[in-house]
Coordinates of C-alpha atoms in Angstrom, one line a residue:
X1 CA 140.1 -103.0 -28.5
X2 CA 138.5 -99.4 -29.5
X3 CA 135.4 -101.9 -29.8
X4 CA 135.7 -102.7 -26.3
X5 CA 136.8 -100.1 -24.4
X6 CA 135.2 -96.7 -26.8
X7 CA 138.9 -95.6 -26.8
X8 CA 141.4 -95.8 -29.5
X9 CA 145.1 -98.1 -28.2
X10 CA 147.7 -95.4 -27.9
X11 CA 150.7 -98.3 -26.8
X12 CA 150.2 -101.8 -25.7
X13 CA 153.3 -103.7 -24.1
X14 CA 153.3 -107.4 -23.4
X15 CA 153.7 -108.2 -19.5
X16 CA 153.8 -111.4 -17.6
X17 CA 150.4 -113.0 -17.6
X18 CA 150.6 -116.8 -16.7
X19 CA 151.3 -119.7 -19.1
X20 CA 148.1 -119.4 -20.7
X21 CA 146.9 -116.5 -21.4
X22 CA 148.9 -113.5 -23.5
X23 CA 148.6 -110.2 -21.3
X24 CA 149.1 -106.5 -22.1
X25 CA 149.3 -103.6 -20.9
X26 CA 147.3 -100.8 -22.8
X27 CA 147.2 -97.4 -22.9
X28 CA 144.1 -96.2 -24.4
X29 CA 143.2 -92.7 -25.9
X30 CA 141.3 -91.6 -23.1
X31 CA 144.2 -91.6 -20.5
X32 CA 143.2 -94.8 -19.1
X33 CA 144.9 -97.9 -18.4
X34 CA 144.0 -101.5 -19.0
X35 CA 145.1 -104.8 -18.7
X36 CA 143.9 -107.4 -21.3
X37 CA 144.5 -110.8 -21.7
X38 CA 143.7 -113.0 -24.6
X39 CA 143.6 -116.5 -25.6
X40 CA 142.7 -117.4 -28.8
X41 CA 141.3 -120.1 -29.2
X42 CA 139.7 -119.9 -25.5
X43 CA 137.7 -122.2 -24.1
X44 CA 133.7 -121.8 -24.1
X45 CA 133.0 -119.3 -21.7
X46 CA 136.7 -119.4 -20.5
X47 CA 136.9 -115.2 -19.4
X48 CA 133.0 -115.2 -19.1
X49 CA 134.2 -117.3 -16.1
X50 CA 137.0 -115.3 -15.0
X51 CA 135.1 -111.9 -15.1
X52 CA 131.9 -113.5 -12.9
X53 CA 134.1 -114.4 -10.1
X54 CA 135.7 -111.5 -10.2
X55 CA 132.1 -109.8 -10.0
X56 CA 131.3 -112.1 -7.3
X57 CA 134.1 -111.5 -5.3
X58 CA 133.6 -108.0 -5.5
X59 CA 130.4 -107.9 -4.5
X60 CA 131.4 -109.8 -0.9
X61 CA 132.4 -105.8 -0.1
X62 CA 135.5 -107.6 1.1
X63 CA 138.9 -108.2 -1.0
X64 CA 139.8 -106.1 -3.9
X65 CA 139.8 -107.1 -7.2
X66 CA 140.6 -105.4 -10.8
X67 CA 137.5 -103.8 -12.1
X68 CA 136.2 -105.7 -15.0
X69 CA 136.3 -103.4 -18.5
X70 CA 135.2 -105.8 -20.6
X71 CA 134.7 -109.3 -21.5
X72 CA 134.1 -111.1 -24.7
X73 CA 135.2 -114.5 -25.9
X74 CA 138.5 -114.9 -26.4
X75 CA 140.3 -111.4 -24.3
X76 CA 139.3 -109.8 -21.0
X77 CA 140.0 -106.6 -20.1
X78 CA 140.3 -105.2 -16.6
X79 CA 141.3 -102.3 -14.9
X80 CA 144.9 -101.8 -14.4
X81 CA 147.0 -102.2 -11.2
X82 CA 150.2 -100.7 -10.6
X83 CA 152.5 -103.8 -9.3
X84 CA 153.8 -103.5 -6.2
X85 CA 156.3 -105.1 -3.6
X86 CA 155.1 -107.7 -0.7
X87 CA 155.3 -106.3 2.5
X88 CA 153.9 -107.4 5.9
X89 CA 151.8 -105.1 5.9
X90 CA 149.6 -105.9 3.0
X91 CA 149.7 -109.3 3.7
X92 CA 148.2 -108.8 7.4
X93 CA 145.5 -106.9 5.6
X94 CA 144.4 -109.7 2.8
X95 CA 144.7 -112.1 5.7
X96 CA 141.6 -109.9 7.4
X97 CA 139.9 -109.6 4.4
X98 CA 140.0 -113.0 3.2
X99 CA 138.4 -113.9 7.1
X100 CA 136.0 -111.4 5.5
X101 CA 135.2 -112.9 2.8
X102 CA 134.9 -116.7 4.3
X103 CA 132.5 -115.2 6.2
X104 CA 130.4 -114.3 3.2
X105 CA 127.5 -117.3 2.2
X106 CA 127.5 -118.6 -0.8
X107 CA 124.5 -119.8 -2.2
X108 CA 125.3 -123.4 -2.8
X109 CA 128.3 -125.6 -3.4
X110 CA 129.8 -125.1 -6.3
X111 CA 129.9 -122.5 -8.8
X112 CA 127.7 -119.4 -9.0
X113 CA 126.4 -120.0 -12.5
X114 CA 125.7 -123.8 -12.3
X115 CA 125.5 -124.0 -16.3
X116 CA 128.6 -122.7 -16.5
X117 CA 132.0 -124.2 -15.2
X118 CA 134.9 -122.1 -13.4
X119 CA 138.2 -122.8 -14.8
X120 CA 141.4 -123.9 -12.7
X121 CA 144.1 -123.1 -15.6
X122 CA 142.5 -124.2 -18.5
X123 CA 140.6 -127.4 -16.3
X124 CA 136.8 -126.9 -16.4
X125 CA 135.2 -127.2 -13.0
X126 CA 131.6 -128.1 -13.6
X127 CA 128.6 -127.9 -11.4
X128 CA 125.7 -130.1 -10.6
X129 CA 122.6 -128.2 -11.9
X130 CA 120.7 -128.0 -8.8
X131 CA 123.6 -127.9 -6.9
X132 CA 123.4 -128.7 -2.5
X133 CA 123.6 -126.2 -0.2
X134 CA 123.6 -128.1 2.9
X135 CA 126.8 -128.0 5.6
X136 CA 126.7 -131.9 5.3
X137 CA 126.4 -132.2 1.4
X138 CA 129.9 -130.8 0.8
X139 CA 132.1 -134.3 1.6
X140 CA 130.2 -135.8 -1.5
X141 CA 129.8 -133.3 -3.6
X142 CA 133.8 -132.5 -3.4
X143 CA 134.2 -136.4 -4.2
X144 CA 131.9 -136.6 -7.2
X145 CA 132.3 -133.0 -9.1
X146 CA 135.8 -132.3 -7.9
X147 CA 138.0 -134.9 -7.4
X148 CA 137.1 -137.5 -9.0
X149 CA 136.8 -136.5 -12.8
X150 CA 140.2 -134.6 -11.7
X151 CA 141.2 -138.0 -11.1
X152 CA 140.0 -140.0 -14.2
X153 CA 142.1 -136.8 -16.2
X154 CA 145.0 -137.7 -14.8
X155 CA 144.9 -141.1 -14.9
X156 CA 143.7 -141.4 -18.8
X157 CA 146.6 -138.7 -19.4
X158 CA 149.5 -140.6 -17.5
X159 CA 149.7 -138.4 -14.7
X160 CA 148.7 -140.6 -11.7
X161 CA 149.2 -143.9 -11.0
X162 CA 149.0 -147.7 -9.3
X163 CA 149.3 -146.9 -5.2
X164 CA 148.6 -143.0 -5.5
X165 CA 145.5 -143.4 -8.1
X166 CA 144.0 -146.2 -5.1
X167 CA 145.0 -144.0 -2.7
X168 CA 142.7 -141.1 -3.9
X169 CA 139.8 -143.0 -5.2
X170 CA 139.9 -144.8 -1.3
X171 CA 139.2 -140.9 0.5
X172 CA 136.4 -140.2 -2.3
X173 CA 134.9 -143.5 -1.0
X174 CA 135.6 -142.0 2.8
X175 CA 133.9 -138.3 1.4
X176 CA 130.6 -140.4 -0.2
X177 CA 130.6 -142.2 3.5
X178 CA 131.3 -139.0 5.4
X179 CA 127.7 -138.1 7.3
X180 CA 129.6 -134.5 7.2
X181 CA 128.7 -134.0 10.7
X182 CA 132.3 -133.8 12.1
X183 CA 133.2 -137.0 13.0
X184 CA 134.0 -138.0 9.0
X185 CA 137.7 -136.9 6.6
X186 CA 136.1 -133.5 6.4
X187 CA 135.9 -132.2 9.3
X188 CA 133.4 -130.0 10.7
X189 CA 130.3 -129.0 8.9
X190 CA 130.6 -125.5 7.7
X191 CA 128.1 -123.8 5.4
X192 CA 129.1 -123.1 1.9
X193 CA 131.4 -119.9 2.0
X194 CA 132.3 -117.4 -1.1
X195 CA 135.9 -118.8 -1.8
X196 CA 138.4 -117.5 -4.7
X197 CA 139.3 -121.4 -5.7
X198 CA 142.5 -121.1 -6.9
X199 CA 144.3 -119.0 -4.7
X200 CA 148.1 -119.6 -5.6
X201 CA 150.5 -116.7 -4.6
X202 CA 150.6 -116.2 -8.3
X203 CA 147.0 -114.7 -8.1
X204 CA 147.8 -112.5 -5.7
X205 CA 148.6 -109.5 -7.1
X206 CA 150.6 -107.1 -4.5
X207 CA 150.3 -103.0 -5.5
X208 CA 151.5 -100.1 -5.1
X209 CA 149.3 -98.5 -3.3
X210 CA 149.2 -101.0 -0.5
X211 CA 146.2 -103.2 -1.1
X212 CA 146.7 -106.5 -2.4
X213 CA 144.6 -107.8 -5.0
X214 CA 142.5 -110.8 -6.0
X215 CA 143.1 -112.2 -9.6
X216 CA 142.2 -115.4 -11.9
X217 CA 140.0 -116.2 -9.4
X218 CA 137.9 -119.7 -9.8
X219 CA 135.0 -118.3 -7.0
X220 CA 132.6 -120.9 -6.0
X221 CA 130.6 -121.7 -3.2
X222 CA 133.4 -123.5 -1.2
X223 CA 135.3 -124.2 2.0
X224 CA 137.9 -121.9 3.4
X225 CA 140.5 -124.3 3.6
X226 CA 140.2 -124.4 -0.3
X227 CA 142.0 -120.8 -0.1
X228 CA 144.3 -121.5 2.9
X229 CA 145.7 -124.9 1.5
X230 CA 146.5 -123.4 -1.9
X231 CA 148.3 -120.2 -0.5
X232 CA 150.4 -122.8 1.6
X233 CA 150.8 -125.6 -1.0
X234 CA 153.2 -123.5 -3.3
X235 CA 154.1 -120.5 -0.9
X236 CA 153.4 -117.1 -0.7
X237 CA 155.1 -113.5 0.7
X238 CA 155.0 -113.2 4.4
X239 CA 152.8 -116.0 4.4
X240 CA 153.0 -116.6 8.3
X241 CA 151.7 -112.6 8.8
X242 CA 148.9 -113.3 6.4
X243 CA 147.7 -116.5 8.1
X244 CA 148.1 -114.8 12.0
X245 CA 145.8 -111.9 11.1
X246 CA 143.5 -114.6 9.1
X247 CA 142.9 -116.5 12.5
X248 CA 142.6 -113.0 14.2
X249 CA 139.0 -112.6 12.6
X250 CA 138.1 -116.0 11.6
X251 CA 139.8 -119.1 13.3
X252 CA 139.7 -121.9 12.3
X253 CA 140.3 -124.7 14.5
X254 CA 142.0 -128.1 13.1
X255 CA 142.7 -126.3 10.2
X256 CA 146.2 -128.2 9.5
X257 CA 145.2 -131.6 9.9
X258 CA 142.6 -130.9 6.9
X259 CA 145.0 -128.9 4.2
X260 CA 146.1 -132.3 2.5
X261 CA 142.2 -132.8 1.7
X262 CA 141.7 -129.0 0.2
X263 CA 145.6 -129.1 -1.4
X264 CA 144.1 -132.9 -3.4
X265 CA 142.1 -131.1 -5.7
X266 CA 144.8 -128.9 -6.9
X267 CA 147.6 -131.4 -6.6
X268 CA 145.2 -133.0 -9.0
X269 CA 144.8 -130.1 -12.0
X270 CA 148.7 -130.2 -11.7
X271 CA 149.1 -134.1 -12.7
X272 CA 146.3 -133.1 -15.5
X273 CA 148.7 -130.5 -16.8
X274 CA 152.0 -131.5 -16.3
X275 CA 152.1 -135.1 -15.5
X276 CA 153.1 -137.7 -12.8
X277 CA 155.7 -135.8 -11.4
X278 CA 152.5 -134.7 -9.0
X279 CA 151.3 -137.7 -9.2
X280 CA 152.8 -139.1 -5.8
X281 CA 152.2 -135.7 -4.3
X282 CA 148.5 -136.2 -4.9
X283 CA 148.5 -139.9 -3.4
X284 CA 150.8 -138.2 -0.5
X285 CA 147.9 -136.0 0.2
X286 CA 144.9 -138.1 0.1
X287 CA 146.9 -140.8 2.3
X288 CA 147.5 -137.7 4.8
X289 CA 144.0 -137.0 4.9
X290 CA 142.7 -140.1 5.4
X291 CA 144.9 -139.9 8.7

């Protein structure tokens, strides 16, 4: 850690982290804080990953994000944030900012280091290597770098099935078909937007000095609905509050009807992980977005 950081650890205290990762809290020498996380053995470029969206994110001007310390294999570290509780209030604010950030191009679909992939959990997300930056390329390349080899995962490891396996591979035949125009699964064309990719309510880290932040972040070049949809699909504080001052700066319109397509590709990471008890939910959503 003195490696890392140029200060000698003074305490370090394990604190919730996620399932994957072991996390800390570190006080350093210096009178700093960090938090680190480590994950031995991680994989290739697994926090190289983590720290670039981060970086990318940050640079949108937009949402706050821990300030990355360092970064090297297998541990991250990153400034420290003093947990909070959820209140309306910071809700309503990462609600504006994440309008904010939607509003921020990207510069292609996909991830902002093509040669490397972004990470949903410990799922690799790759990249095409000239990726397509074009409103109308998105419904395909969602089908072929997203969910499909989600998709063959889950089905080699058990975790999707007969009807609901059909199911999805049916709307990646609509999304290669879609002329992305509007009148397709997808919906209206949209450019590709800065996106954090796997915004759970678990990556939302409230504080206590009133400004939520952004963590674990999988940021791509992506649709907004990829946010929304995941914030909805397993809940989040004041969620309602969140979404009202969202449409407040950056509406959305139709937005519902297309969640089940953005909530798919997650759906799917969870059948890869923890079997075909998501399974149905994932053939659930791809028969609700085909409509």
């Amino acid at each position: 850690m003195a490696a890392l950081t140029g200060a000698s650890v003074e305490e370090m205290r394990p604190v919730g982290g996620g399932d994957i990762c072991d996390a800390y809290r570190v006080a350093l020498s210096d009178g700093r804080t960090v938090f680190a996380k480590t994950l031995r053995p991680a994989p290739e470029g697994f926090f190289a990953a983590e720290a670039t969206g981060l970086e990318l994110l940050a640079s949108s001007g937009t949402v706050a994000v821990p300030e990355v310390s360092a970064v090297e294999e297998d541990v991250l570290v990153l400034e420290w944030v003093e947990p909070g509780r959820a209140d309306a209030a910071q809700a309503e604010r990462l609600g504006r900012e994440l309008a904010a950030l939607h509003a921020t191009p990207a510069r292609a679909w996909g991830n902002p280091d093509p040669s490397r992939p972004a990470y949903l959990g410990s799922v690799p997300l790759p990249s095409p290597a000239d990726p397509p930056a074009a409103p109308e390329d998105w419904p395909a390349f969602h089908a072929e770098w997203r969910l499909l080899p989600l998709l063959r995962r889950a089905v080699d490891g058990g975790g999707i099935a007969g009807r609901d396996a059909r199911d999805v591979e049916r709307l990646c035949e609509e999304l290669y078909a879609d002329p992305g125009d509007g009148t397709g699964v997808s919906g209206p064309p949209l450019p590709p937007a800065v996106v954090h990719g796997d915004l759970w309510s678990g990556n939302v880290l409230w504080s206590a000095d009133g400004r939520a932040r952004l963590i674990d972040p999988a940021a791509q070049g992506g649709r907004p609905e990829t946010d929304l949809g995941m914030l909805e699909l397993f809940g989040c504080p004041h969620l309602e509050r969140l979404l009202a001052a969202y449409e407040e700066v950056g509406p959305l319109p139709g937005l519902r009807a297309r969640l089940p397509l953005h909530q798919l590709q997650h759906l799917l990471v969870h059948a890869v992980l923890f079997g075909s008890g998501y399974g149905a939910r994932c053939g659930a959503a791809a028969r609700a977005a085909l409509g």
